Amino acid sequence: MDIAYMLVASKCEAQMAAYQNCVMKHQNGDWSSLCAKEGQFLADCAAERTPELAALKQTCRAEISAHQSCLRAYGALPAADVQQRCAGLMRALWTCGERARADMEVAGTGADGVAVPSGSA
């Protein structure tokens, strides 16, 4: 999901930094719960400022749901355990995101969701 990360990072830089800082601060604890407020601010910003994420969310909804479920179930464990349990789901989500990005390019939409002139994607 590099495409989603780049989109959100470019339009929600402050919210992403706050969320990442919170996760790093609480990485050995229940960061999923402790950083819920920052995560919600980031999600709200992304929904408002990156409408092209709707296409990614639609295309990859099963992979997103599976990964989120894994994080909710194991988020209180040490980061290495979360990584071990959820890495396969993260790979599936990344693969789906890359496929969605390729589909956007074929459809003439760039990474930022803006139409790209023919031959420029």
N, C-alpha and C. Protein backbone atom coordinates (compact mmCIF):
# COMPACT_ATOMS: atom_id res chain seq x y z
N MET A 1 0.82 -1.18 0.00
CA MET A 1 0.00 0.00 0.00
C MET A 1 0.87 1.25 0.00
N ASP A 2 2.01 1.19 -0.63
CA ASP A 2 2.86 2.37 -0.70
C ASP A 2 2.11 3.55 -1.28
N ILE A 3 1.23 3.29 -2.23
CA ILE A 3 0.47 4.37 -2.87
C ILE A 3 -0.40 5.08 -1.84
N ALA A 4 -1.07 4.36 -0.98
CA ALA A 4 -1.92 4.97 0.04
C ALA A 4 -1.07 5.77 1.02
N TYR A 5 0.06 5.20 1.42
CA TYR A 5 0.95 5.90 2.33
C TYR A 5 1.41 7.22 1.74
N MET A 6 1.84 7.20 0.49
CA MET A 6 2.32 8.42 -0.16
C MET A 6 1.21 9.46 -0.28
N LEU A 7 0.02 9.01 -0.63
CA LEU A 7 -1.10 9.94 -0.75
C LEU A 7 -1.40 10.62 0.58
N VAL A 8 -1.51 9.81 1.61
CA VAL A 8 -1.86 10.35 2.93
C VAL A 8 -0.71 11.20 3.47
N ALA A 9 0.51 10.74 3.32
CA ALA A 9 1.67 11.49 3.81
C ALA A 9 1.76 12.86 3.16
N SER A 10 1.41 12.95 1.89
CA SER A 10 1.52 14.23 1.19
C SER A 10 0.43 15.21 1.60
N LYS A 11 -0.69 14.70 2.11
CA LYS A 11 -1.81 15.60 2.41
C LYS A 11 -2.16 15.66 3.89
N CYS A 12 -1.60 14.79 4.69
CA CYS A 12 -1.90 14.74 6.13
C CYS A 12 -0.62 14.56 6.93
N GLU A 13 0.38 15.34 6.58
CA GLU A 13 1.71 15.17 7.16
C GLU A 13 1.71 15.29 8.69
N ALA A 14 1.05 16.31 9.23
CA ALA A 14 1.06 16.53 10.68
C ALA A 14 0.36 15.39 11.42
N GLN A 15 -0.78 14.96 10.89
CA GLN A 15 -1.53 13.88 11.54
C GLN A 15 -0.76 12.56 11.48
N MET A 16 -0.09 12.31 10.35
CA MET A 16 0.68 11.08 10.23
C MET A 16 1.86 11.10 11.19
N ALA A 17 2.53 12.25 11.30
CA ALA A 17 3.67 12.35 12.23
C ALA A 17 3.21 12.14 13.68
N ALA A 18 2.08 12.71 14.05
CA ALA A 18 1.57 12.53 15.41
C ALA A 18 1.25 11.07 15.69
N TYR A 19 0.63 10.40 14.73
CA TYR A 19 0.30 8.99 14.91
C TYR A 19 1.57 8.14 15.00
N GLN A 20 2.51 8.36 14.11
CA GLN A 20 3.75 7.59 14.12
C GLN A 20 4.53 7.82 15.42
N ASN A 21 4.56 9.06 15.88
CA ASN A 21 5.25 9.36 17.14
C ASN A 21 4.60 8.63 18.31
N CYS A 22 3.28 8.61 18.32
CA CYS A 22 2.55 7.91 19.38
C CYS A 22 2.86 6.42 19.36
N VAL A 23 2.81 5.83 18.18
CA VAL A 23 3.09 4.39 18.06
C VAL A 23 4.51 4.09 18.53
N MET A 24 5.46 4.91 18.14
CA MET A 24 6.85 4.68 18.55
C MET A 24 6.98 4.82 20.07
N LYS A 25 6.31 5.80 20.64
CA LYS A 25 6.37 6.04 22.09
C LYS A 25 5.81 4.85 22.87
N HIS A 26 4.80 4.21 22.32
CA HIS A 26 4.10 3.13 23.01
C HIS A 26 4.30 1.76 22.34
N GLN A 27 5.36 1.61 21.56
CA GLN A 27 5.53 0.39 20.79
C GLN A 27 5.64 -0.87 21.64
N ASN A 28 6.04 -0.76 22.86
CA ASN A 28 6.14 -1.93 23.73
C ASN A 28 4.91 -2.13 24.60
N GLY A 29 3.87 -1.35 24.32
CA GLY A 29 2.64 -1.46 25.09
C GLY A 29 1.45 -1.60 24.17
N ASP A 30 0.32 -1.17 24.63
CA ASP A 30 -0.93 -1.28 23.89
C ASP A 30 -1.10 -0.05 23.00
N TRP A 31 -0.19 0.11 22.04
CA TRP A 31 -0.21 1.30 21.18
C TRP A 31 -1.50 1.41 20.39
N SER A 32 -2.11 0.29 20.06
CA SER A 32 -3.35 0.31 19.29
C SER A 32 -4.43 1.09 20.02
N SER A 33 -4.54 0.88 21.32
CA SER A 33 -5.53 1.61 22.12
C SER A 33 -5.02 3.00 22.49
N LEU A 34 -3.76 3.08 22.89
CA LEU A 34 -3.20 4.35 23.35
C LEU A 34 -3.13 5.40 22.25
N CYS A 35 -3.04 4.97 21.01
CA CYS A 35 -2.91 5.91 19.89
C CYS A 35 -4.19 6.00 19.05
N ALA A 36 -5.29 5.54 19.60
CA ALA A 36 -6.56 5.53 18.86
C ALA A 36 -6.98 6.94 18.44
N LYS A 37 -6.80 7.92 19.30
CA LYS A 37 -7.18 9.30 18.98
C LYS A 37 -6.37 9.82 17.79
N GLU A 38 -5.05 9.62 17.85
CA GLU A 38 -4.19 10.07 16.75
C GLU A 38 -4.52 9.32 15.47
N GLY A 39 -4.81 8.03 15.59
CA GLY A 39 -5.20 7.24 14.42
C GLY A 39 -6.49 7.73 13.80
N GLN A 40 -7.44 8.13 14.64
CA GLN A 40 -8.71 8.65 14.12
C GLN A 40 -8.51 9.99 13.43
N PHE A 41 -7.67 10.86 14.01
CA PHE A 41 -7.37 12.14 13.36
C PHE A 41 -6.75 11.91 11.98
N LEU A 42 -5.85 10.94 11.90
CA LEU A 42 -5.21 10.61 10.62
C LEU A 42 -6.24 10.05 9.64
N ALA A 43 -7.10 9.16 10.10
CA ALA A 43 -8.13 8.58 9.23
C ALA A 43 -9.09 9.66 8.73
N ASP A 44 -9.48 10.57 9.62
CA ASP A 44 -10.39 11.66 9.22
C ASP A 44 -9.75 12.56 8.18
N CYS A 45 -8.48 12.89 8.39
CA CYS A 45 -7.76 13.72 7.43
C CYS A 45 -7.67 13.02 6.08
N ALA A 46 -7.32 11.75 6.09
CA ALA A 46 -7.19 11.00 4.85
C ALA A 46 -8.51 10.94 4.10
N ALA A 47 -9.59 10.72 4.83
CA ALA A 47 -10.91 10.65 4.19
C ALA A 47 -11.29 11.98 3.56
N GLU A 48 -10.93 13.06 4.22
CA GLU A 48 -11.29 14.39 3.73
C GLU A 48 -10.40 14.88 2.59
N ARG A 49 -9.10 14.60 2.68
CA ARG A 49 -8.15 15.20 1.74
C ARG A 49 -7.67 14.27 0.63
N THR A 50 -7.99 13.00 0.68
CA THR A 50 -7.53 12.06 -0.35
C THR A 50 -8.70 11.21 -0.85
N PRO A 51 -9.57 11.81 -1.64
CA PRO A 51 -10.75 11.07 -2.10
C PRO A 51 -10.39 9.84 -2.94
N GLU A 52 -9.20 9.82 -3.55
CA GLU A 52 -8.80 8.67 -4.34
C GLU A 52 -8.59 7.41 -3.48
N LEU A 53 -8.48 7.60 -2.16
CA LEU A 53 -8.37 6.43 -1.29
C LEU A 53 -9.65 5.60 -1.29
N ALA A 54 -10.77 6.21 -1.63
CA ALA A 54 -12.03 5.47 -1.68
C ALA A 54 -11.91 4.30 -2.66
N ALA A 55 -11.27 4.53 -3.79
CA ALA A 55 -11.09 3.45 -4.76
C ALA A 55 -10.19 2.35 -4.20
N LEU A 56 -9.12 2.73 -3.51
CA LEU A 56 -8.26 1.74 -2.89
C LEU A 56 -9.00 0.95 -1.81
N LYS A 57 -9.77 1.66 -1.01
CA LYS A 57 -10.52 0.99 0.06
C LYS A 57 -11.55 0.03 -0.51
N GLN A 58 -12.17 0.41 -1.59
CA GLN A 58 -13.17 -0.47 -2.21
C GLN A 58 -12.50 -1.71 -2.80
N THR A 59 -11.43 -1.50 -3.53
CA THR A 59 -10.73 -2.60 -4.19
C THR A 59 -10.12 -3.57 -3.18
N CYS A 60 -9.59 -3.04 -2.09
CA CYS A 60 -8.84 -3.85 -1.13
C CYS A 60 -9.58 -4.03 0.20
N ARG A 61 -10.88 -3.92 0.19
CA ARG A 61 -11.63 -3.95 1.46
C ARG A 61 -11.42 -5.25 2.24
N ALA A 62 -11.35 -6.38 1.58
CA ALA A 62 -11.15 -7.64 2.29
C ALA A 62 -9.77 -7.69 2.95
N GLU A 63 -8.75 -7.25 2.22
CA GLU A 63 -7.39 -7.26 2.76
C GLU A 63 -7.25 -6.25 3.91
N ILE A 64 -7.88 -5.09 3.76
CA ILE A 64 -7.84 -4.08 4.82
C ILE A 64 -8.52 -4.62 6.08
N SER A 65 -9.67 -5.21 5.91
CA SER A 65 -10.42 -5.75 7.05
C SER A 65 -9.62 -6.84 7.77
N ALA A 66 -9.02 -7.74 7.01
CA ALA A 66 -8.24 -8.82 7.61
C ALA A 66 -7.04 -8.27 8.38
N HIS A 67 -6.35 -7.29 7.81
CA HIS A 67 -5.19 -6.72 8.47
C HIS A 67 -5.60 -5.96 9.72
N GLN A 68 -6.67 -5.17 9.65
CA GLN A 68 -7.15 -4.43 10.82
C GLN A 68 -7.57 -5.39 11.93
N SER A 69 -8.22 -6.48 11.57
CA SER A 69 -8.62 -7.47 12.57
C SER A 69 -7.41 -8.06 13.27
N CYS A 70 -6.37 -8.33 12.52
CA CYS A 70 -5.14 -8.86 13.10
C CYS A 70 -4.53 -7.86 14.06
N LEU A 71 -4.47 -6.59 13.65
CA LEU A 71 -3.89 -5.56 14.51
C LEU A 71 -4.71 -5.38 15.78
N ARG A 72 -6.03 -5.44 15.65
CA ARG A 72 -6.89 -5.32 16.85
C ARG A 72 -6.67 -6.52 17.78
N ALA A 73 -6.55 -7.68 17.21
CA ALA A 73 -6.40 -8.89 18.01
C ALA A 73 -5.05 -8.97 18.71
N TYR A 74 -4.00 -8.50 18.06
CA TYR A 74 -2.65 -8.70 18.58
C TYR A 74 -1.90 -7.40 18.87
N GLY A 75 -2.56 -6.26 18.74
CA GLY A 75 -1.91 -4.96 18.90
C GLY A 75 -1.28 -4.73 20.25
N ALA A 76 -1.75 -5.41 21.29
CA ALA A 76 -1.18 -5.22 22.62
C ALA A 76 0.09 -6.04 22.84
N LEU A 77 0.38 -6.93 21.92
CA LEU A 77 1.59 -7.75 22.02
C LEU A 77 2.82 -6.94 21.61
N PRO A 78 4.00 -7.40 21.95
CA PRO A 78 5.22 -6.73 21.48
C PRO A 78 5.24 -6.66 19.94
N ALA A 79 5.88 -5.63 19.42
CA ALA A 79 5.90 -5.38 17.98
C ALA A 79 6.36 -6.60 17.18
N ALA A 80 7.34 -7.33 17.67
CA ALA A 80 7.84 -8.50 16.94
C ALA A 80 6.76 -9.57 16.80
N ASP A 81 5.94 -9.72 17.83
CA ASP A 81 4.84 -10.71 17.76
C ASP A 81 3.76 -10.26 16.78
N VAL A 82 3.45 -8.96 16.81
CA VAL A 82 2.45 -8.43 15.87
C VAL A 82 2.97 -8.63 14.45
N GLN A 83 4.23 -8.33 14.24
CA GLN A 83 4.85 -8.51 12.92
C GLN A 83 4.73 -9.95 12.47
N GLN A 84 5.06 -10.87 13.35
CA GLN A 84 5.03 -12.29 13.00
C GLN A 84 3.61 -12.73 12.65
N ARG A 85 2.63 -12.29 13.42
CA ARG A 85 1.26 -12.74 13.22
C ARG A 85 0.55 -12.05 12.05
N CYS A 86 0.94 -10.81 11.77
CA CYS A 86 0.20 -10.03 10.77
C CYS A 86 0.96 -9.76 9.48
N ALA A 87 2.20 -10.22 9.37
CA ALA A 87 3.02 -9.91 8.19
C ALA A 87 2.41 -10.44 6.90
N GLY A 88 1.87 -11.64 6.91
CA GLY A 88 1.27 -12.19 5.70
C GLY A 88 0.08 -11.36 5.23
N LEU A 89 -0.71 -10.89 6.17
CA LEU A 89 -1.85 -10.04 5.82
C LEU A 89 -1.39 -8.69 5.30
N MET A 90 -0.30 -8.18 5.86
CA MET A 90 0.25 -6.92 5.38
C MET A 90 0.75 -7.07 3.95
N ARG A 91 1.39 -8.20 3.65
CA ARG A 91 1.86 -8.46 2.28
C ARG A 91 0.68 -8.52 1.31
N ALA A 92 -0.38 -9.18 1.73
CA ALA A 92 -1.57 -9.28 0.87
C ALA A 92 -2.17 -7.90 0.63
N LEU A 93 -2.18 -7.08 1.66
CA LEU A 93 -2.71 -5.71 1.53
C LEU A 93 -1.82 -4.89 0.60
N TRP A 94 -0.51 -5.01 0.75
CA TRP A 94 0.42 -4.28 -0.11
C TRP A 94 0.23 -4.71 -1.57
N THR A 95 0.12 -6.00 -1.80
CA THR A 95 -0.07 -6.52 -3.16
C THR A 95 -1.36 -5.96 -3.77
N CYS A 96 -2.41 -5.95 -2.98
CA CYS A 96 -3.68 -5.40 -3.47
C CYS A 96 -3.54 -3.92 -3.80
N GLY A 97 -2.86 -3.17 -2.93
CA GLY A 97 -2.65 -1.74 -3.18
C GLY A 97 -1.86 -1.48 -4.45
N GLU A 98 -0.86 -2.29 -4.68
CA GLU A 98 -0.07 -2.14 -5.91
C GLU A 98 -0.91 -2.48 -7.14
N ARG A 99 -1.76 -3.48 -7.01
CA ARG A 99 -2.66 -3.83 -8.12
C ARG A 99 -3.64 -2.69 -8.38
N ALA A 100 -4.16 -2.09 -7.32
CA ALA A 100 -5.08 -0.96 -7.47
C ALA A 100 -4.38 0.23 -8.11
N ARG A 101 -3.12 0.47 -7.72
CA ARG A 101 -2.34 1.56 -8.31
C ARG A 101 -2.17 1.33 -9.81
N ALA A 102 -1.84 0.12 -10.17
CA ALA A 102 -1.68 -0.21 -11.59
C ALA A 102 -2.99 -0.01 -12.34
N ASP A 103 -4.08 -0.39 -11.73
CA ASP A 103 -5.40 -0.20 -12.35
C ASP A 103 -5.70 1.28 -12.54
N MET A 104 -5.31 2.12 -11.54
CA MET A 104 -5.53 3.57 -11.67
C MET A 104 -4.71 4.12 -12.83
N GLU A 105 -3.49 3.63 -12.97
CA GLU A 105 -2.64 4.11 -14.07
C GLU A 105 -3.22 3.71 -15.42
N VAL A 106 -3.73 2.48 -15.51
CA VAL A 106 -4.35 2.02 -16.75
C VAL A 106 -5.58 2.87 -17.07
N ALA A 107 -6.30 3.26 -16.00
CA ALA A 107 -7.51 4.06 -16.17
C ALA A 107 -7.19 5.53 -16.44
N GLY A 108 -5.89 5.88 -16.37
CA GLY A 108 -5.51 7.26 -16.65
C GLY A 108 -5.54 8.16 -15.44
N THR A 109 -5.46 7.58 -14.25
CA THR A 109 -5.42 8.35 -13.02
C THR A 109 -4.08 8.15 -12.37
N GLY A 110 -3.41 9.24 -11.99
CA GLY A 110 -2.10 9.14 -11.37
C GLY A 110 -2.21 8.79 -9.91
N ALA A 111 -1.06 8.69 -9.24
CA ALA A 111 -1.01 8.32 -7.83
C ALA A 111 -1.76 9.29 -6.95
N ASP A 112 -1.90 10.53 -7.42
CA ASP A 112 -2.60 11.51 -6.60
C ASP A 112 -4.08 11.58 -6.94
N GLY A 113 -4.56 10.68 -7.80
CA GLY A 113 -5.98 10.64 -8.15
C GLY A 113 -6.37 11.59 -9.24
N VAL A 114 -5.41 12.34 -9.79
CA VAL A 114 -5.69 13.32 -10.83
C VAL A 114 -5.50 12.66 -12.19
N ALA A 115 -6.40 12.97 -13.10
CA ALA A 115 -6.31 12.40 -14.44
C ALA A 115 -4.97 12.77 -15.07
N VAL A 116 -4.36 11.79 -15.70
CA VAL A 116 -3.08 11.97 -16.36
C VAL A 116 -3.31 11.95 -17.86
N PRO A 117 -2.71 12.91 -18.60
CA PRO A 117 -2.88 12.87 -20.05
C PRO A 117 -2.41 11.55 -20.63
N SER A 118 -3.06 11.11 -21.66
CA SER A 118 -2.72 9.84 -22.30
C SER A 118 -1.24 9.77 -22.61
N GLY A 119 -0.63 8.62 -22.27
CA GLY A 119 0.78 8.41 -22.53
C GLY A 119 1.68 8.91 -21.43
N SER A 120 1.12 9.56 -20.38
CA SER A 120 1.93 10.11 -19.29
C SER A 120 1.88 9.28 -18.03
N ALA A 121 0.96 8.32 -17.94
CA ALA A 121 0.83 7.52 -16.71
C ALA A 121 2.00 6.62 -16.62
